[in-house]
PDB file of C-alpha atoms in Angstrom:
ATOM      1  CA  MET D   1      -0.029  -0.012   0.011  1.00 85.00           C
ATOM      2  CA  PHE D   2       2.716   2.505   0.918  1.00 93.00           C
ATOM      3  CA  TRP D   3       4.736   1.576  -2.211  1.00 92.00           C
ATOM      4  CA  VAL D   4       1.629   2.775  -4.164  1.00 95.00           C
ATOM      5  CA  PHE D   5       1.478   5.887  -2.016  1.00 96.00           C
ATOM      6  CA  GLU D   6       5.149   6.721  -2.785  1.00 96.00           C
ATOM      7  CA  SER D   7       4.704   5.924  -6.442  1.00 96.00           C
ATOM      8  CA  VAL D   8       1.675   8.071  -6.794  1.00 97.00           C
ATOM      9  CA  ALA D   9       3.456  10.993  -5.182  1.00 97.00           C
ATOM     10  CA  ASP D  10       6.312  10.578  -7.602  1.00 97.00           C
ATOM     11  CA  LEU D  11       3.997  10.392 -10.598  1.00 97.00           C
ATOM     12  CA  GLN D  12       2.082  13.466  -9.493  1.00 97.00           C
ATOM     13  CA  LYS D  13       5.285  15.499  -9.056  1.00 96.00           C
ATOM     14  CA  ALA D  14       6.699  14.308 -12.391  1.00 96.00           C
ATOM     15  CA  ARG D  15       3.438  15.311 -14.241  1.00 97.00           C
ATOM     16  CA  PHE D  16       3.402  18.648 -12.450  1.00 96.00           C
ATOM     17  CA  ALA D  17       6.979  19.373 -13.332  1.00 94.00           C
ATOM     18  CA  ASP D  18       6.402  18.412 -16.941  1.00 96.00           C
ATOM     19  CA  ARG D  19       3.395  20.784 -17.097  1.00 95.00           C
ATOM     20  CA  THR D  20       5.123  23.726 -15.463  1.00 93.00           C
ATOM     21  CA  ARG D  21       8.257  23.238 -17.670  1.00 93.00           C
ATOM     22  CA  ARG D  22       6.015  23.420 -20.767  1.00 95.00           C
ATOM     23  CA  ASP D  23       4.279  26.524 -19.511  1.00 94.00           C
ATOM     24  CA  GLY D  24       7.731  28.113 -18.543  1.00 91.00           C
ATOM     25  CA  VAL D  25       6.716  28.676 -14.964  1.00 88.00           C
ATOM     26  CA  ARG D  26       8.607  27.866 -11.759  1.00 87.00           C
ATOM     27  CA  ARG D  27       6.039  26.681  -9.245  1.00 92.00           C
ATOM     28  CA  THR D  28       5.865  24.397  -6.228  1.00 95.00           C
ATOM     29  CA  CYS D  29       3.993  21.169  -6.605  1.00 95.00           C
ATOM     30  CA  ASP D  30       0.936  21.471  -4.293  1.00 94.00           C
ATOM     31  CA  ILE D  31      -1.517  19.125  -6.017  1.00 95.00           C
ATOM     32  CA  GLY D  32      -2.638  15.530  -4.974  1.00 97.00           C
ATOM     33  CA  LEU D  33      -0.590  14.108  -2.140  1.00 97.00           C
ATOM     34  CA  TRP D  34       1.721  17.157  -2.164  1.00 97.00           C
ATOM     35  CA  ARG D  35      -1.094  19.248  -0.851  1.00 97.00           C
ATOM     36  CA  TYR D  36      -1.026  17.386   2.423  1.00 97.00           C
ATOM     37  CA  SER D  37       2.813  16.843   2.864  1.00 97.00           C
ATOM     38  CA  ARG D  38       5.776  18.479   1.455  1.00 97.00           C
ATOM     39  CA  HIS D  39       7.401  15.064   1.063  1.00 96.00           C
ATOM     40  CA  PRO D  40       4.759  12.492   0.596  1.00 97.00           C
ATOM     41  CA  ASN D  41       7.200  10.235  -1.314  1.00 95.00           C
ATOM     42  CA  TYR D  42       9.627  10.121   1.625  1.00 96.00           C
ATOM     43  CA  PHE D  43       6.683   9.428   3.924  1.00 97.00           C
ATOM     44  CA  GLY D  44       5.652   6.520   1.886  1.00 96.00           C
ATOM     45  CA  GLN D  45       9.137   5.153   1.788  1.00 95.00           C
ATOM     46  CA  TRP D  46       9.458   5.516   5.607  1.00 96.00           C
ATOM     47  CA  MET D  47       6.095   3.703   6.017  1.00 97.00           C
ATOM     48  CA  GLN D  48       7.220   0.900   3.733  1.00 96.00           C
ATOM     49  CA  TRP D  49      10.237   0.180   6.063  1.00 94.00           C
ATOM     50  CA  SER D  50       8.161   0.696   9.154  1.00 96.00           C
ATOM     51  CA  SER D  51       5.577  -1.742   7.860  1.00 95.00           C
ATOM     52  CA  LEU D  52       8.282  -4.435   7.316  1.00 94.00           C
ATOM     53  CA  ILE D  53       9.144  -3.838  11.040  1.00 94.00           C
ATOM     54  CA  LEU D  54       5.590  -4.262  12.119  1.00 93.00           C
ATOM     55  CA  LEU D  55       5.178  -7.425  10.009  1.00 93.00           C
ATOM     56  CA  SER D  56       8.167  -8.915  11.884  1.00 90.00           C
ATOM     57  CA  LEU D  57       6.587  -8.487  15.381  1.00 88.00           C
ATOM     58  CA  PRO D  58       4.335 -11.628  15.192  1.00 90.00           C
ATOM     59  CA  VAL D  59       7.507 -13.682  14.625  1.00 87.00           C
ATOM     60  CA  LEU D  60       9.221 -11.949  17.489  1.00 84.00           C
ATOM     61  CA  ILE D  61       6.246 -12.613  19.740  1.00 84.00           C
ATOM     62  CA  ASP D  62       6.152 -16.308  18.670  1.00 85.00           C
ATOM     63  CA  ARG D  63       9.838 -16.718  19.359  1.00 79.00           C
ATOM     64  CA  TRP D  64       9.830 -14.728  22.633  1.00 77.00           C
ATOM     65  CA  PRO D  65       9.400 -17.772  24.995  1.00 78.00           C
ATOM     66  CA  HIS D  66      12.317 -19.616  23.341  1.00 77.00           C
ATOM     67  CA  HIS D  67      14.912 -16.838  24.085  1.00 77.00           C
ATOM     68  CA  HIS D  68      16.155 -14.861  27.095  1.00 82.00           C
ATOM     69  CA  ILE D  69      14.007 -11.730  27.823  1.00 83.00           C
ATOM     70  CA  VAL D  70      17.071  -9.488  27.160  1.00 87.00           C
ATOM     71  CA  PHE D  71      17.263 -10.783  23.637  1.00 84.00           C
ATOM     72  CA  GLY D  72      13.565  -9.879  22.903  1.00 82.00           C
ATOM     73  CA  LEU D  73      13.931  -6.427  24.494  1.00 87.00           C
ATOM     74  CA  LEU D  74      17.087  -5.718  22.494  1.00 90.00           C
ATOM     75  CA  THR D  75      15.356  -6.848  19.349  1.00 88.00           C
ATOM     76  CA  VAL D  76      12.348  -4.505  20.003  1.00 89.00           C
ATOM     77  CA  LEU D  77      14.806  -1.601  20.776  1.00 94.00           C
ATOM     78  CA  ALA D  78      16.736  -2.371  17.590  1.00 94.00           C
ATOM     79  CA  LEU D  79      13.562  -2.307  15.408  1.00 94.00           C
ATOM     80  CA  ALA D  80      12.327   0.938  16.939  1.00 95.00           C
ATOM     81  CA  TRP D  81      15.848   2.417  16.445  1.00 97.00           C
ATOM     82  CA  ILE D  82      15.837   1.363  12.736  1.00 95.00           C
ATOM     83  CA  SER D  83      12.487   3.209  12.194  1.00 96.00           C
ATOM     84  CA  TRP D  84      13.599   6.268  14.092  1.00 96.00           C
ATOM     85  CA  THR D  85      16.907   6.353  12.192  1.00 96.00           C
ATOM     86  CA  THR D  86      15.220   6.059   8.779  1.00 95.00           C
ATOM     87  CA  TYR D  87      12.802   8.882   9.717  1.00 96.00           C
ATOM     88  CA  HIS D  88      15.717  11.138  10.563  1.00 95.00           C
ATOM     89  CA  MET D  89      17.750  10.211   7.566  1.00 95.00           C
ATOM     90  CA  LEU D  90      14.812  10.924   5.195  1.00 94.00           C
ATOM     91  CA  VAL D  91      13.960  14.190   6.938  1.00 94.00           C
ATOM     92  CA  HIS D  92      17.207  15.714   8.121  1.00 93.00           C
ATOM     93  CA  TYR D  93      20.092  14.280   6.263  1.00 90.00           C
ATOM     94  CA  THR D  94      19.274  12.936   2.813  1.00 89.00           C
ATOM     95  CA  GLY D  95      15.821  14.147   2.091  1.00 86.00           C
ATOM     96  CA  ALA D  96      13.529  16.882   3.226  1.00 91.00           C
ATOM     97  CA  VAL D  97      15.784  19.524   4.745  1.00 90.00           C
ATOM     98  CA  PRO D  98      18.451  19.545   2.010  1.00 90.00           C
ATOM     99  CA  ALA D  99      15.762  19.463  -0.752  1.00 91.00           C
ATOM    100  CA  GLU D 100      13.934  22.391   0.889  1.00 93.00           C
ATOM    101  CA  HIS D 101      17.109  24.454   1.065  1.00 91.00           C
ATOM    102  CA  PHE D 102      17.331  24.414  -2.749  1.00 91.00           C
ATOM    103  CA  SER D 103      13.612  24.645  -3.318  1.00 92.00           C
ATOM    104  CA  ARG D 104      13.483  27.911  -1.378  1.00 92.00           C
ATOM    105  CA  GLN D 105      16.225  29.304  -3.651  1.00 91.00           C
ATOM    106  CA  ARG D 106      14.671  28.231  -6.898  1.00 90.00           C
ATOM    107  CA  ARG D 107      10.882  28.752  -6.262  1.00 89.00           C
ATOM    108  CA  PRO D 108       9.562  32.112  -4.801  1.00 87.00           C
ATOM    109  CA  ASP D 109       6.347  30.439  -3.742  1.00 93.00           C
ATOM    110  CA  TYR D 110       8.030  27.700  -1.646  1.00 95.00           C
ATOM    111  CA  ILE D 111       8.216  29.746   1.612  1.00 93.00           C
ATOM    112  CA  ARG D 112       4.460  30.037   1.607  1.00 94.00           C
ATOM    113  CA  TYR D 113       4.134  26.365   0.848  1.00 96.00           C
ATOM    114  CA  GLN D 114       6.367  25.564   3.828  1.00 94.00           C
ATOM    115  CA  ARG D 115       4.119  27.674   6.124  1.00 95.00           C
ATOM    116  CA  VAL D 116       0.782  25.930   5.167  1.00 96.00           C
ATOM    117  CA  THR D 117       1.913  22.383   4.390  1.00 96.00           C
ATOM    118  CA  ASN D 118       3.283  19.663   6.828  1.00 96.00           C
ATOM    119  CA  ARG D 119       6.854  18.682   6.227  1.00 95.00           C
ATOM    120  CA  PHE D 120       6.676  14.887   6.459  1.00 96.00           C
ATOM    121  CA  PHE D 121       3.388  13.501   7.940  1.00 97.00           C
ATOM    122  CA  PRO D 122       0.437  14.198   5.746  1.00 96.00           C
ATOM    123  CA  GLY D 123      -2.249  16.175   7.296  1.00 96.00           C
ATOM    124  CA  PRO D 124      -4.629  19.144   6.813  1.00 95.00           C
ATOM    125  CA  ARG D 125      -3.102  22.442   5.638  1.00 93.00           C
ATOM    126  CA  ARG D 126      -2.647  25.265   8.011  1.00 91.00           C
ATOM    127  CA  THR D 127      -3.805  28.879   7.558  1.00 84.00           C
ATOM    128  CA  THR D 128      -1.104  31.283   6.528  1.00 68.00           C
ATOM    129  CA  ASP D 129      -1.730  33.455   9.522  1.00 52.00           C
ATOM    130  CA  GLN D 130       0.100  30.921  11.846  1.00 51.00           C
TER     131      GLN D 130
END
């Protein structure tokens, strides 16, 4: 499901970029999923990895009685750490923050887009007064 989410976001942005390039306009993509998140493709990718972690939990629960409790707790902590690290990599190091730095320089309407649209987690838009 989240693979579809990421793919739809990428397709929407590619179509938007083609259209604005043909029109000779530099605008920020704020249609479709991009209306609810500034990086819906990164969110979809993070959710794919997090879903794999969640899918592994039944196996961990099934194997829990056969191993020492410390092993189970360390495994749960490691899985949570993987999800947390993936989120921070996608937002702060390789994805959202670096991309937004260049988007602000190239598109004059991007600052307003940042004010009204959530960075990572999809949600309703904010009013510009905030």
